[in-house]
Short mmCIF file of C-alpha atoms in Angstrom, two decimals:
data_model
loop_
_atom_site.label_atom_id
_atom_site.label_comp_id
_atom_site.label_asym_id
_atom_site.label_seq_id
_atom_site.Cartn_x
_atom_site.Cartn_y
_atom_site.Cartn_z
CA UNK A 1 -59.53 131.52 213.06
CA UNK A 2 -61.40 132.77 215.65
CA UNK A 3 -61.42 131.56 218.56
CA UNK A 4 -65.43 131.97 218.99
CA UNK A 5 -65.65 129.35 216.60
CA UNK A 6 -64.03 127.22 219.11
CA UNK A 7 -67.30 127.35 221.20
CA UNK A 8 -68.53 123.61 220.42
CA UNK A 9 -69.98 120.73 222.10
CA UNK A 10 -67.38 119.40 224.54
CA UNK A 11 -64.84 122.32 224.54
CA UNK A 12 -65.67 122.95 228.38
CA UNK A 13 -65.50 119.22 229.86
CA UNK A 14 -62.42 117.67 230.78
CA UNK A 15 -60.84 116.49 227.69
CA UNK A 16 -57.83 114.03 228.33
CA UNK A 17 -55.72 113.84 225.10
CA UNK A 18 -52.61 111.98 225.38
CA UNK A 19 -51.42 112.82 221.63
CA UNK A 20 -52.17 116.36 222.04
CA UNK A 21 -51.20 116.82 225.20
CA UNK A 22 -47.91 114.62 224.57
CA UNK A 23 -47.11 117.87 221.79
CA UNK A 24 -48.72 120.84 223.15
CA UNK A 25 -45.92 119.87 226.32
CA UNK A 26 -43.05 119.05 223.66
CA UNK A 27 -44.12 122.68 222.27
CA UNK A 28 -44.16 124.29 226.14
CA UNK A 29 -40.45 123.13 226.38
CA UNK A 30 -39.66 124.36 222.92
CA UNK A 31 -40.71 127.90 223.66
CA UNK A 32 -39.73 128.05 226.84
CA UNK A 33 -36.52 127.70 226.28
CA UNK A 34 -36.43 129.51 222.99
CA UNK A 35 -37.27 132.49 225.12
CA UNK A 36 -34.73 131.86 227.75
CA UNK A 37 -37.09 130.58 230.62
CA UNK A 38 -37.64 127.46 232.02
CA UNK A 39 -40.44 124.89 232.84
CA UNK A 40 -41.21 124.83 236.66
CA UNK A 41 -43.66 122.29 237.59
CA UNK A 42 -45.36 119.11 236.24
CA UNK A 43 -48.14 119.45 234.35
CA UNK A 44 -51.70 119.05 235.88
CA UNK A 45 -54.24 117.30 233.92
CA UNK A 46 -57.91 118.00 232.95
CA UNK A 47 -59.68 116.87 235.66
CA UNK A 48 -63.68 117.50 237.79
CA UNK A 49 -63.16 121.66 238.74
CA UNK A 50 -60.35 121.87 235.37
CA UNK A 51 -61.51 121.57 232.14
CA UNK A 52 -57.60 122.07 230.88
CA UNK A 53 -53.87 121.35 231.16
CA UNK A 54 -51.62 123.53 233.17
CA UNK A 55 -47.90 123.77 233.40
CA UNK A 56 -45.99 126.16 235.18
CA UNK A 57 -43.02 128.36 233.88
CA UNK A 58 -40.57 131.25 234.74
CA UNK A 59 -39.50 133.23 232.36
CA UNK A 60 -35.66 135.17 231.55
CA UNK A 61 -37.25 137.67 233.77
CA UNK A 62 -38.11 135.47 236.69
CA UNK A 63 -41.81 136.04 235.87
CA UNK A 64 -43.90 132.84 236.73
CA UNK A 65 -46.78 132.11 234.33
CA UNK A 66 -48.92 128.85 233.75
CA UNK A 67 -49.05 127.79 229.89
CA UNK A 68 -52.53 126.40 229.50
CA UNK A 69 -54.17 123.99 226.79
CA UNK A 70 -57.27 122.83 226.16
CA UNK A 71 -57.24 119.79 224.18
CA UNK A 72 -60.82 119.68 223.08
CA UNK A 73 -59.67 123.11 221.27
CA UNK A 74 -56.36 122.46 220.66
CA UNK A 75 -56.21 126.04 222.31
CA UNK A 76 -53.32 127.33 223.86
CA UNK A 77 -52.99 130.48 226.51
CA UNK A 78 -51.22 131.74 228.98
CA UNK A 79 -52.04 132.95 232.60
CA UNK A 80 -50.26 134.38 235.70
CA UNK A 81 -49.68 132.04 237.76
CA UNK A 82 -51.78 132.49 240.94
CA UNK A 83 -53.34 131.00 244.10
CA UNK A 84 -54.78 127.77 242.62
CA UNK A 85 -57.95 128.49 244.08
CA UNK A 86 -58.52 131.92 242.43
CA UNK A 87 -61.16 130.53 239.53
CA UNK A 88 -60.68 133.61 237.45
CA UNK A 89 -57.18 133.21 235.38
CA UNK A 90 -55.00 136.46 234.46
CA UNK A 91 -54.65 136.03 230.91
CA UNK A 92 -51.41 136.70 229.15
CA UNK A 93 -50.24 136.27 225.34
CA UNK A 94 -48.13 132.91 225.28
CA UNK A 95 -44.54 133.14 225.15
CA UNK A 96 -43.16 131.86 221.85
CA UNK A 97 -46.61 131.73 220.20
CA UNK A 98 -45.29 130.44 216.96
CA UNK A 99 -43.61 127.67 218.19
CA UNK A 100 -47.12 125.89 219.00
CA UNK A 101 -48.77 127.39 215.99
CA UNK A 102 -45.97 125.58 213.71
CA UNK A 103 -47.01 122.67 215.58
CA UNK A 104 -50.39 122.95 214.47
CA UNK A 105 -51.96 124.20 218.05
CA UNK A 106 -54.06 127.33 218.26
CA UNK A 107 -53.18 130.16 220.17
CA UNK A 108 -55.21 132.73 221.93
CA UNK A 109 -54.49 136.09 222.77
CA UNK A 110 -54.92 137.83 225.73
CA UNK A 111 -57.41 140.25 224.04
CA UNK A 112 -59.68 137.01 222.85
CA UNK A 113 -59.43 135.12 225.77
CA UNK A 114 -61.05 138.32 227.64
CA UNK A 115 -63.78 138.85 225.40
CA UNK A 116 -67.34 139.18 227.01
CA UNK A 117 -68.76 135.80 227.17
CA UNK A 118 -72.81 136.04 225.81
CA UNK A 119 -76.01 133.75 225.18
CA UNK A 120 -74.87 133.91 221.75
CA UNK A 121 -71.89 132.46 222.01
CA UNK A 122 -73.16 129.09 223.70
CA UNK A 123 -76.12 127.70 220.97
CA UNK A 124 -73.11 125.05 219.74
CA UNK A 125 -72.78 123.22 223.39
CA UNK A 126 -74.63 120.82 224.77
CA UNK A 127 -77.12 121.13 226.88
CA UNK A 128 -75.06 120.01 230.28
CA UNK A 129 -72.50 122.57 229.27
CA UNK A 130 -75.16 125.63 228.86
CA UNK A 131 -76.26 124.50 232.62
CA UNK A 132 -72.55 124.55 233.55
CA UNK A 133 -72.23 128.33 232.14
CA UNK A 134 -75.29 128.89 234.16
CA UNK A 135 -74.44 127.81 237.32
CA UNK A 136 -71.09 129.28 236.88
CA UNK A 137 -71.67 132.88 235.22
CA UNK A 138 -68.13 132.82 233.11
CA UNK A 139 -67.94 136.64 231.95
CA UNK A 140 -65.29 135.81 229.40
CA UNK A 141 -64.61 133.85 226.78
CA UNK A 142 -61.29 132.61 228.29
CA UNK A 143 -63.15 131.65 231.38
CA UNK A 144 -65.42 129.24 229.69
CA UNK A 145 -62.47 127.77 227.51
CA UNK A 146 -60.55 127.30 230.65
CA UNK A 147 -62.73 126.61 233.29
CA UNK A 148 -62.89 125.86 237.09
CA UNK A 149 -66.63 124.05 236.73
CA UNK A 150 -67.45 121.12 238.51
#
C-alpha cells in the first residue's frame, strides 16, 4: 500500500493507542535486537506539538536513530535522532522492517516519507487538519505523518 493512502481524517492529531502502541514497542525491541542494537530511551507519547510515538535506539554501529509510529496509521519510520527541537525529522528506512510488517504495522521508506507534500494529497482530512498544514507548510509527506503541529 501506499502510504498516500494513509492521508485520512485524523492521521495528523495526536492519536494515543495503547494496543498499538503496546506492539509497535514489542516490535521496536524485536528488531532492535535482531539487528544487534539496542533501545536507548523511553518512549515519548503523542502529545500537543507530536502527533507520534518516538523511541530512541543505537544501533551495532553506535548510530543513534528514533523509531517512530503513528498509531492513527499504524505507520512506522525511522529518523536520526536530533535536537528535539529541530521540527523537520531526517528520515531513514527502519531497521528490521519486516519484523513490524509481520506484526501487521506499516512501514515507510525513506523515499515515501520524503515525497513532496501537495493540495492534492490533503482532500481526505478534516478541515482543522488542512488549517494545521496551512499554518505549518509541511513540504513532505513524512512531515505531515509525523508532525511537530500544535
Amino acid at each position: 500500500m501506499e502510504i498516500i493512502r494513509l492521508l485520512q481524517a485524523g492521521v495528523s492529531k495526536p492519536h494515543p493507542d495503547r494496543t498499538a502502541s503496546a506492539t509497535w514497542l514489542a516490535m521496536v525491541y524485536d528488531s532492535t535486537r535482531a539487528v544487534g542494537g539496542v533501545v536507548t530511551t523511553s518512549v515519548e507519547e503523542p502529545m500537543v506539538g507530536r502527533n507520534h510515538y518516538r523511541v530512541g535506539v543505537r544501533l551495532r554501529d553506535g548510530k543513534p536513530l528514533s523509531i517512530l509510529f503513528n498509531a492513527a496509521a499504524l505507520l512506522v519510520a525511522g529518523a536520526e535522532q536530533q535536537d528535539p527541537h529541530m521540527i523537520n525529522a531526517m528520515f531513514v528506512d527502519v531497521p528490521g522492517a519486516d519484523i513490524y510488517r509481520r506484526a501487521g504495522l506499516r512501514v515507510a521508506t525513506t523515499a515515501e516519507l520524503n515525497q513532496p507534500l501537495n493540495d492534492r494529497h490533503l482532500h481526505l482530512l478534516t478541515d482543522e487538519e488542512r488549517r494545521d498544514v496551512a499554518y505549518h507548510q509541511p513540504s513532505r509527506l513524512g512531515d505531515l505523518l509525523f508532525n511537530w503541529f500544535d
